XYZ file of N, CA, C and O in Angstrom:
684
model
N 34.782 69.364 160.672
C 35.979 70.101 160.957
C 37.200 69.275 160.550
O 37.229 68.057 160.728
N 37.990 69.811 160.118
C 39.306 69.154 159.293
C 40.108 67.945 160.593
O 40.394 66.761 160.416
N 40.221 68.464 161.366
C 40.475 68.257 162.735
C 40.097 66.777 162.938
O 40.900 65.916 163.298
N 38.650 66.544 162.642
C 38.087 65.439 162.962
C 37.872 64.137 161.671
O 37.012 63.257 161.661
N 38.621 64.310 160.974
C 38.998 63.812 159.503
C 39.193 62.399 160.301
O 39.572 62.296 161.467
N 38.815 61.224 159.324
C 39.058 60.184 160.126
C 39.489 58.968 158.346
O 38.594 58.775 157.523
N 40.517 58.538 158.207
C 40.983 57.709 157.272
C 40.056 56.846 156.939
O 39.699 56.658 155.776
N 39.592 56.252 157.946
C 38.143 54.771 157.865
C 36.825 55.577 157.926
O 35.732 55.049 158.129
N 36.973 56.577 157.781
C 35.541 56.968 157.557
C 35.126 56.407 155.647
O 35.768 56.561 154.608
N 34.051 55.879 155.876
C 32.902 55.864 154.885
C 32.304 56.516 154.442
O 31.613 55.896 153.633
N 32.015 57.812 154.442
C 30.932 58.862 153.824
C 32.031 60.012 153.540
O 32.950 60.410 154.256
N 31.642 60.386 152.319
C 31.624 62.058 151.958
C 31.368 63.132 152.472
O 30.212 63.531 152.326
N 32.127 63.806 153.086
C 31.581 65.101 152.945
C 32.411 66.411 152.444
O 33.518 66.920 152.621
N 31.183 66.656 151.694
C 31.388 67.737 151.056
C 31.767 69.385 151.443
O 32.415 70.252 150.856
N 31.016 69.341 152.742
C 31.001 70.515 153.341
C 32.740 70.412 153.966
O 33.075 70.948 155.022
N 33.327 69.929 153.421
C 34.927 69.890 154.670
C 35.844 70.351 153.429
O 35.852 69.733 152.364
N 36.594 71.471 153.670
C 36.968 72.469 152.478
C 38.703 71.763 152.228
O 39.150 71.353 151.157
N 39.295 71.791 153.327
C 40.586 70.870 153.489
C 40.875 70.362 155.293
O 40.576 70.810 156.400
N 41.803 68.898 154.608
C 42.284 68.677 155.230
C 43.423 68.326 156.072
O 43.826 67.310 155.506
N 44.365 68.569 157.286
C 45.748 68.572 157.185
C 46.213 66.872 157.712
O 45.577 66.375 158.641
N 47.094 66.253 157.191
C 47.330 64.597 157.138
C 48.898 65.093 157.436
O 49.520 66.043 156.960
N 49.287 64.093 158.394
C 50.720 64.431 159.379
C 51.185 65.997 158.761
O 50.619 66.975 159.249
N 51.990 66.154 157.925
C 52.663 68.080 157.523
C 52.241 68.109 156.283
O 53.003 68.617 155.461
N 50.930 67.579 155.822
C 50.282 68.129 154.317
C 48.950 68.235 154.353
O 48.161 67.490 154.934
N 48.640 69.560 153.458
C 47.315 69.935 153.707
C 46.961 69.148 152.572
O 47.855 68.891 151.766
N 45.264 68.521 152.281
C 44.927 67.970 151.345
C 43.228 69.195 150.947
O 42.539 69.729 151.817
N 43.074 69.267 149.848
C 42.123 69.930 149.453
C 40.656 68.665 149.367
O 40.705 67.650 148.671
N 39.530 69.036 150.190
C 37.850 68.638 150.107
C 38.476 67.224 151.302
O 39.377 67.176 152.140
N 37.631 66.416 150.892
C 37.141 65.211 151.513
C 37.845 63.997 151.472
O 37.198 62.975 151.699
N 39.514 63.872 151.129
C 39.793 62.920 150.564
C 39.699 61.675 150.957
O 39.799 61.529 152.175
N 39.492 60.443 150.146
C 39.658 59.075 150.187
C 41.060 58.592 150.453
O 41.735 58.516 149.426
N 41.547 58.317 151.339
C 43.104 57.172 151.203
C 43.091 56.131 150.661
O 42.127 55.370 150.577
N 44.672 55.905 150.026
C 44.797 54.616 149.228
C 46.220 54.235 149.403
O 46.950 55.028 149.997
N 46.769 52.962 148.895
C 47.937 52.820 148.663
C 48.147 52.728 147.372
O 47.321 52.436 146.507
N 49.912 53.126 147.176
C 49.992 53.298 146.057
C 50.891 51.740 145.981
O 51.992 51.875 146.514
N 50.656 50.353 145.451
C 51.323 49.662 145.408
C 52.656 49.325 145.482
O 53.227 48.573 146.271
N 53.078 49.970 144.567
C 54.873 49.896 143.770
C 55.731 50.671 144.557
O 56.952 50.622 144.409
N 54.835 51.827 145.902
C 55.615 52.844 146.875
C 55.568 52.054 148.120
O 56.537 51.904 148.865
N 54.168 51.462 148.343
C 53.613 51.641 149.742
C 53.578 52.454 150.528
O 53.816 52.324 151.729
N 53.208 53.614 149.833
C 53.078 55.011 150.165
C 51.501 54.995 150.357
O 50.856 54.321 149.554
N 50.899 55.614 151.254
C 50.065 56.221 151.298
C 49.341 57.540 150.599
O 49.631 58.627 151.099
N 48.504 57.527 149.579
C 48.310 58.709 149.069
C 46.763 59.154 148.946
O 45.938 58.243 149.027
N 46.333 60.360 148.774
C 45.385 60.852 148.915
C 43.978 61.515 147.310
O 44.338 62.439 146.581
N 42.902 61.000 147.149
C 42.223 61.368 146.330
C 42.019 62.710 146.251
O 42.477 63.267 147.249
N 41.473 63.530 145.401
C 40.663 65.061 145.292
C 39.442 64.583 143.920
O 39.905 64.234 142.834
N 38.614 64.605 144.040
C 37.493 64.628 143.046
C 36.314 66.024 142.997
O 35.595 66.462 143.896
N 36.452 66.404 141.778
C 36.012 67.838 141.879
C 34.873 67.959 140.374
O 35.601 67.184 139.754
N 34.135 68.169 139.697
C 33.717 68.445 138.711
C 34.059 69.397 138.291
O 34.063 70.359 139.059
N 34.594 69.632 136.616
C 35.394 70.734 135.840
C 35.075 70.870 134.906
O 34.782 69.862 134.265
N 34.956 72.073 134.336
C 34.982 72.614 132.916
C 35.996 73.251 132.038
O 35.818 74.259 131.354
N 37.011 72.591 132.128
C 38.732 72.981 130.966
C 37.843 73.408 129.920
O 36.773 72.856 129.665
N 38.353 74.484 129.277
C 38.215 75.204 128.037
C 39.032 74.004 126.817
O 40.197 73.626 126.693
N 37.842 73.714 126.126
C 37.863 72.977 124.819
C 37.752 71.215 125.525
O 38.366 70.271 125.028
N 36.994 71.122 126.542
C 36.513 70.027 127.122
C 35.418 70.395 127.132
O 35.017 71.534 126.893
N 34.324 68.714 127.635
C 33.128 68.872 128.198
C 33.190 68.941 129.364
O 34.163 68.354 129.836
N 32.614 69.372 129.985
C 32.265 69.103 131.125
C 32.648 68.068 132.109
O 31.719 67.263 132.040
N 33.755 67.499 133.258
C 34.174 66.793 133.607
C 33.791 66.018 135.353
O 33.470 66.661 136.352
N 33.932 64.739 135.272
C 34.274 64.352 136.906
C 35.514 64.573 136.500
O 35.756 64.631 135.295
N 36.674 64.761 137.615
C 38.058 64.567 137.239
C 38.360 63.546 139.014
O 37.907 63.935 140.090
N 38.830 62.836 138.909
C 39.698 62.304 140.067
C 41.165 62.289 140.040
O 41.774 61.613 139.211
N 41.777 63.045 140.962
C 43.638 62.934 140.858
C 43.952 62.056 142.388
O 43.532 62.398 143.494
N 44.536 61.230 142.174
C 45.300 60.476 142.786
C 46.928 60.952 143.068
O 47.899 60.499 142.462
N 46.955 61.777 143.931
C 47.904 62.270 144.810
C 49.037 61.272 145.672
O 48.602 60.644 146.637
N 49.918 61.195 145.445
C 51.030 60.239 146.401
C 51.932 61.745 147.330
O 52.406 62.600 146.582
N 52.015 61.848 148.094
C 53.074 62.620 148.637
C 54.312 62.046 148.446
O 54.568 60.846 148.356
N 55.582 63.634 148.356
C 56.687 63.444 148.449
C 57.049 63.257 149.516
O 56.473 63.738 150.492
N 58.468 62.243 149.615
C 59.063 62.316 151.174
C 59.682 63.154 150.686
O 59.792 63.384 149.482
N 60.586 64.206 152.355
C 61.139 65.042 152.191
C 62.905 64.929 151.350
O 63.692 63.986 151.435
N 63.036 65.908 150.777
C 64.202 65.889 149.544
C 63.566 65.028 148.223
O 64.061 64.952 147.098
N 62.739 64.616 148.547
C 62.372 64.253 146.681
C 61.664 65.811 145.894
O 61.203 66.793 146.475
N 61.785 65.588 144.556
C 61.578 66.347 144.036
C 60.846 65.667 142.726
O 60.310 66.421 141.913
N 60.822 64.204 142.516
C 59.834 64.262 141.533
C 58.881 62.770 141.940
O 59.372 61.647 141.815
N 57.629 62.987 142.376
C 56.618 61.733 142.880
C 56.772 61.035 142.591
O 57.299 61.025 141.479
N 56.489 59.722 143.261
C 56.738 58.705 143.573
C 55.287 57.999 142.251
O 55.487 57.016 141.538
N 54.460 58.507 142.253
C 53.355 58.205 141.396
C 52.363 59.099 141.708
O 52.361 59.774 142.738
N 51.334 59.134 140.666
C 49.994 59.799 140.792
C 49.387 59.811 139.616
O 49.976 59.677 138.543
N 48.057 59.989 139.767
C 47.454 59.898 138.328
C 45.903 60.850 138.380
O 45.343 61.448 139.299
N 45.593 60.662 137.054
C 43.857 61.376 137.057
C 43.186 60.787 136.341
O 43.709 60.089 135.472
N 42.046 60.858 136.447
C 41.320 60.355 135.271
C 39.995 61.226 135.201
O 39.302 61.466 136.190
N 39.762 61.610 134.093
C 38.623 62.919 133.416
C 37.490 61.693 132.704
O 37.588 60.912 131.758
N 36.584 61.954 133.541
C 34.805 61.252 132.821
C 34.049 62.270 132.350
O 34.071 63.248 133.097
N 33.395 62.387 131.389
C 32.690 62.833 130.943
C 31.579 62.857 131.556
O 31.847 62.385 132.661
N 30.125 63.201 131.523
C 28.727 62.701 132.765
C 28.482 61.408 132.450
O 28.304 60.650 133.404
N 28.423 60.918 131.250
C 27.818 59.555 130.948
C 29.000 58.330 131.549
O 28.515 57.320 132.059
N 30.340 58.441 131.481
C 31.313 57.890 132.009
C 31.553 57.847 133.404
O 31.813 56.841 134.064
N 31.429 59.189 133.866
C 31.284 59.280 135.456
C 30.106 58.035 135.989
O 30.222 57.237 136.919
N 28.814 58.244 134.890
C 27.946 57.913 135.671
C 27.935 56.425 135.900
O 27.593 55.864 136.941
N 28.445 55.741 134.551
C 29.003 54.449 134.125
C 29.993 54.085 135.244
O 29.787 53.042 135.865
N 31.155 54.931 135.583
C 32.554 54.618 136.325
C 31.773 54.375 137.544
O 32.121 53.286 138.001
N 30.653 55.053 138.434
C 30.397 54.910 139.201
C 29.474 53.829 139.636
O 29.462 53.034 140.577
N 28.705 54.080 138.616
C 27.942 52.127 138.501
C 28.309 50.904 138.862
O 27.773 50.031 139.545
N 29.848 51.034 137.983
C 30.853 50.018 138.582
C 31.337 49.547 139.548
O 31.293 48.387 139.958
N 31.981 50.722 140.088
C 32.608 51.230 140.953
C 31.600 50.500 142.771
O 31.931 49.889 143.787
N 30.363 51.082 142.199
C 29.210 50.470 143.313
C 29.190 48.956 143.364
O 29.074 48.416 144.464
N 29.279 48.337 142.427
C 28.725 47.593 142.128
C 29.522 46.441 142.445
O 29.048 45.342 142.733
N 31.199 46.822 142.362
C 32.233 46.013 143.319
C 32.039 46.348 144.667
O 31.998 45.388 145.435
N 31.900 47.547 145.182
C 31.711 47.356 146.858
C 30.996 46.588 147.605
O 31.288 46.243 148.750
N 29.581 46.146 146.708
C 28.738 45.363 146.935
C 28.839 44.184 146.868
O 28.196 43.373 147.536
N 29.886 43.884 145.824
C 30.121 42.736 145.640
C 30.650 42.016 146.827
O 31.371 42.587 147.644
N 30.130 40.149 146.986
C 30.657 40.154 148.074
C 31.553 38.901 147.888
O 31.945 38.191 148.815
N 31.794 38.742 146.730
C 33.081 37.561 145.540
C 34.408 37.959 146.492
O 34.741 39.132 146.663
N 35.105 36.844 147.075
C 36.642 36.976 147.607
C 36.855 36.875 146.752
O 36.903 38.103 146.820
N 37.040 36.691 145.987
C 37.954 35.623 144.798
C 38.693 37.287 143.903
O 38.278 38.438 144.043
N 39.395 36.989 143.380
C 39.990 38.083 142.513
C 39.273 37.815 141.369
O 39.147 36.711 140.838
N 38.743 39.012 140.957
C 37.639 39.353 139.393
C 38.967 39.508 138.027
O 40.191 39.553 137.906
N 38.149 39.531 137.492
C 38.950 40.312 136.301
C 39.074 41.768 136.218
O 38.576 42.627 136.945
N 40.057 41.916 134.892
C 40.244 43.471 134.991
C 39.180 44.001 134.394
O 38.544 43.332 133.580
N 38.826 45.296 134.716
C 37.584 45.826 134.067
C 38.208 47.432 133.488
O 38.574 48.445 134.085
N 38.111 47.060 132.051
C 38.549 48.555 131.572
C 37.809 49.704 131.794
O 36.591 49.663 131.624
N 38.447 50.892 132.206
C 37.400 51.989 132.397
C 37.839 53.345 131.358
O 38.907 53.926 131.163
N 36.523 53.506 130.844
C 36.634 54.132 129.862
C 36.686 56.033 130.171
O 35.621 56.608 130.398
N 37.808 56.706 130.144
C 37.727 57.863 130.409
C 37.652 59.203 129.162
O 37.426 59.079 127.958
N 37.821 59.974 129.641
C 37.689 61.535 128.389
C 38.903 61.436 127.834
O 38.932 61.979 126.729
N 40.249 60.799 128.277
C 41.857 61.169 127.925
C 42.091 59.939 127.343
O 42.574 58.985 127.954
N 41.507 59.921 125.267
C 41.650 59.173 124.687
C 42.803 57.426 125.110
O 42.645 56.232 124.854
N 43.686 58.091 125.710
C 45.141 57.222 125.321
C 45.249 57.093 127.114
O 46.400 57.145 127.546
N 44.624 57.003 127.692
C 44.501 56.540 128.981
C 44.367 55.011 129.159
O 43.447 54.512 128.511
N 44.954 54.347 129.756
C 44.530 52.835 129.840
C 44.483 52.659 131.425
O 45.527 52.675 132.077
N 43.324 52.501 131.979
C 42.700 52.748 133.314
C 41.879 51.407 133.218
O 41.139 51.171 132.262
N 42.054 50.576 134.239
C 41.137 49.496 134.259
C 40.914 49.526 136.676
O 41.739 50.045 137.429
N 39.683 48.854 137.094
C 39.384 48.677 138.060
C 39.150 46.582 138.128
O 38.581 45.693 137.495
N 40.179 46.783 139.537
C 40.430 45.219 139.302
C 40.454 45.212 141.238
O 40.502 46.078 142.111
N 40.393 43.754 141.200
C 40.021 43.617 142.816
C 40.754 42.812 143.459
O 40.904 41.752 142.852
N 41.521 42.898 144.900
C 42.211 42.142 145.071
C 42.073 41.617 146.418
O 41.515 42.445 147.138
N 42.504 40.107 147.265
C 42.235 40.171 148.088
C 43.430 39.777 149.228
O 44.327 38.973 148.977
N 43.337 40.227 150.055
C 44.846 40.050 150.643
C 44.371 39.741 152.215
O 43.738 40.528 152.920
N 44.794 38.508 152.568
C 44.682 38.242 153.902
C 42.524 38.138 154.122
O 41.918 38.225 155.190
N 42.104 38.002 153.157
C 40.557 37.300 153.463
C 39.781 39.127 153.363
O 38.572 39.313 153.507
N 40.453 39.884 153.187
C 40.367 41.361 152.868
C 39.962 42.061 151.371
O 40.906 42.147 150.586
N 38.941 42.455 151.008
C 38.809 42.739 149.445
C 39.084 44.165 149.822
O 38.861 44.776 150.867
N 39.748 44.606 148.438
C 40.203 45.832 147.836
C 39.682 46.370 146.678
O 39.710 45.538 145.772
N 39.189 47.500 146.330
C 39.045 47.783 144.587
C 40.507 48.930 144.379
O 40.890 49.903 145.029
N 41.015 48.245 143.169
C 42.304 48.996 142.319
C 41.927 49.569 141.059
O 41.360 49.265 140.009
N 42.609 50.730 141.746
C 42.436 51.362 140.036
C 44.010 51.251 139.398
O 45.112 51.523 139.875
N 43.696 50.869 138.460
C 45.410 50.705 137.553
C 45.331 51.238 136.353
O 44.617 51.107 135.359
N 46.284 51.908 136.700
C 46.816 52.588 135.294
C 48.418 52.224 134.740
O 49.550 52.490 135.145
N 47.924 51.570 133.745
C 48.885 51.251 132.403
C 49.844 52.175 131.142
O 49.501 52.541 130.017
N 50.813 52.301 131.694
C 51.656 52.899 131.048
C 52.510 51.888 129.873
O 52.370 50.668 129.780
N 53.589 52.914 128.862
C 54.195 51.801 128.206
C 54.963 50.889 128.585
O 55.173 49.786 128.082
N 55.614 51.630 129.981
C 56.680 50.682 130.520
C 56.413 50.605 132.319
O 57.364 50.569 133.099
N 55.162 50.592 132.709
C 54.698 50.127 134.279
C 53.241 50.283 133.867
O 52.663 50.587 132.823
N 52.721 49.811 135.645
C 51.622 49.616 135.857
C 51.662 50.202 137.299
O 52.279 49.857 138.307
N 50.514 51.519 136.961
C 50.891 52.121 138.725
C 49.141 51.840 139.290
O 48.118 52.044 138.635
N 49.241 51.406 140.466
C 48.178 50.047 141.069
C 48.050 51.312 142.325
O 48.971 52.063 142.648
N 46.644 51.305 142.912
C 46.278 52.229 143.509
C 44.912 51.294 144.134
O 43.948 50.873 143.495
N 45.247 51.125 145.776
C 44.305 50.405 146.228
C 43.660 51.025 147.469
O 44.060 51.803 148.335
N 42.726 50.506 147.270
C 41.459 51.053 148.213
C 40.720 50.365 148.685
O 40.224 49.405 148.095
N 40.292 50.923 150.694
C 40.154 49.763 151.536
C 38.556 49.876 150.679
O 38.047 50.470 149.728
N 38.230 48.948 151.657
C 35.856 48.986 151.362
C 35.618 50.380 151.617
O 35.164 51.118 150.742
N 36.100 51.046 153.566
C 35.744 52.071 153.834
C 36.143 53.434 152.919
O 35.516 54.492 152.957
N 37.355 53.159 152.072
C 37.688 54.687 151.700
C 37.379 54.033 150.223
O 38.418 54.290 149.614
N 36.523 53.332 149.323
C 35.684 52.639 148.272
C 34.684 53.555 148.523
O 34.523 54.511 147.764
N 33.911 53.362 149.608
C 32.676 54.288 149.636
C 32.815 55.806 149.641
O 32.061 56.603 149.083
N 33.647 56.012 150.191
C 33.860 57.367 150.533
C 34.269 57.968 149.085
O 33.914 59.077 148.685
N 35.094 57.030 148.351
C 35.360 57.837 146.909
C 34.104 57.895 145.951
O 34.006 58.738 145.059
N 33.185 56.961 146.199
C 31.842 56.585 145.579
C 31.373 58.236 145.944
O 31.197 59.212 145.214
N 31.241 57.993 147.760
C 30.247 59.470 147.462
C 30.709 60.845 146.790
O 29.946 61.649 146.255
N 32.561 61.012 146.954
C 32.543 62.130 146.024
C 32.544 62.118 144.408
O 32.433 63.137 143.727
N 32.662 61.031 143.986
C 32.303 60.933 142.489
C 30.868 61.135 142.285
O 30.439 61.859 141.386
N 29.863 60.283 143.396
C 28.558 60.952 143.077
C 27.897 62.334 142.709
O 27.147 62.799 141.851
N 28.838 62.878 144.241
C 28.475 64.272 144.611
C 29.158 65.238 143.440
O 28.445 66.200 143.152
N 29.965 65.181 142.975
C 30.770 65.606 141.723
C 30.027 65.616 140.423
O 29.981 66.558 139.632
N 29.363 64.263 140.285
C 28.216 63.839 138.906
C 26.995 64.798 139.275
O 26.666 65.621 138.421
N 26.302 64.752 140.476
C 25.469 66.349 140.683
C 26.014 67.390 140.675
O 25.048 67.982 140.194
N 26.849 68.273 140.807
C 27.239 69.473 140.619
C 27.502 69.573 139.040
O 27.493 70.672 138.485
N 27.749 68.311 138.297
C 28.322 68.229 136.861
C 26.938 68.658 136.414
O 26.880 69.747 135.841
N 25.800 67.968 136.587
C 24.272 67.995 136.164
C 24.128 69.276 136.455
O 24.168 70.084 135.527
N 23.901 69.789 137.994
C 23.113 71.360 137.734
C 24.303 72.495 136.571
O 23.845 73.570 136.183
N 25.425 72.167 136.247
C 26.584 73.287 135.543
C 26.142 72.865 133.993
O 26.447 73.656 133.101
N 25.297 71.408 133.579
C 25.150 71.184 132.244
C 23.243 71.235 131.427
O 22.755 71.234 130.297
N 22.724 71.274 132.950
C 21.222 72.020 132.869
C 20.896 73.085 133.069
O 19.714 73.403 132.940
C-alpha cells in the first residue's frame, strides 16, 4: 500500500502502482537519491519500453522535484538500455553493492541506447558510508546522483524486474 512506502526499504515492489512523498505523487516503486549539486532529494521510475523506431528498452528517469515557484528543475536525467546493456548495467550495478572496497573506485562508463550520453557509475564514501553514483556528463556540468546501499538494491530490483518484462515483450 502506497501508505506504507518506506525510503530505506531494500526490495522492489512491483505490485505498488504509486506513491505519494510529502505533496508529490511518484509513479511504481521508487528508489531515493540525492541529487548532489541540489541536495535535493529525488526520486527513480524504471519501466521497460518500446518507443517507435527503438528497440526495446530498460529506461530509468531520475526525477528531482520542483520547489514551489520554480518552473524549470533543478536536474534530472534518463538513461535507455537496450536488454544486453540493461543486463550488463545491472551486473555492475550488483556487483558494487557487493562490493565491500571503502575506498573510492574508479569511474566506470556505462554504456546506454542514447548514442551521445556520457553516463558513468562511480562510488563514493562519506563518513565510513559507501554510495553508488550515477553521473552524467554534460558539456558544461556533471549532474551526480547518489544512492544509499538500501535504495542501490531497491533500484537493482526494478531494473531486474524491468529486464523480465523486456524478455517476455521480445520472446
Amino acid at each position: 500500500m502506497a501508505q506504507d512506502w518506506d525510503p530505506n526499504d531494500d526490495t522492489f515492489d512491483p505490485s505498488i502502482q504509486s506513491v505519494v512523498i510529502g505533496d508529490s505523487s511518484w509513479i511504481g516503486d521508487p528508489s531515493p537519491f540525492v541529487h548532489t549539486g541540489s541536495s535535493r532529494t529525488g526520486y527513480t521510475y524504471v519501466n521497460a519500453t518500446a518507443y517507435e523506431g527503438m528497440d526495446p528498452s530498460v529506461q530509468i528517469s531520475l526525477m528531482v522535484p520542483l520547489k514551489p515557484g520554480e518552473t524549470v528543475p533543478a536536474a534530472g536525467g534518463m538513461l535507455m538500455f537496450g536488454k544486453e546493456q540493461a543486463e550488463a548495467f545491472a551486473k555492475t550495478w550488483a556487483g558494487q553493492i557487493e562490493s565491500q572496497d571503502k575506498e573510492k573506485q574508479q569511474r566506470l562508463p556505462i554504456k546506454t541506447s542514447i548514442a551521445q550520453a556520457n553516463w558513468a557509475l562511480t562510488v563514493a564514501v562519506k563518513e565510513g558510508q559507501r554510495f553508488l553514483q550515477l553521473e552524467n556528463t554534460s558539456k558544461d556540468k556533471v549532474d551526480t546522483y547518489r544512492f544509499s546501499f538500501n535504495a542501490s538494491k531497491k533500484l537493482l530490483g526494478a531494473i531486474e524486474h524491468s529486464i523480465k518484462k523486456l524478455k517476455s515483450k521480445t520472446e
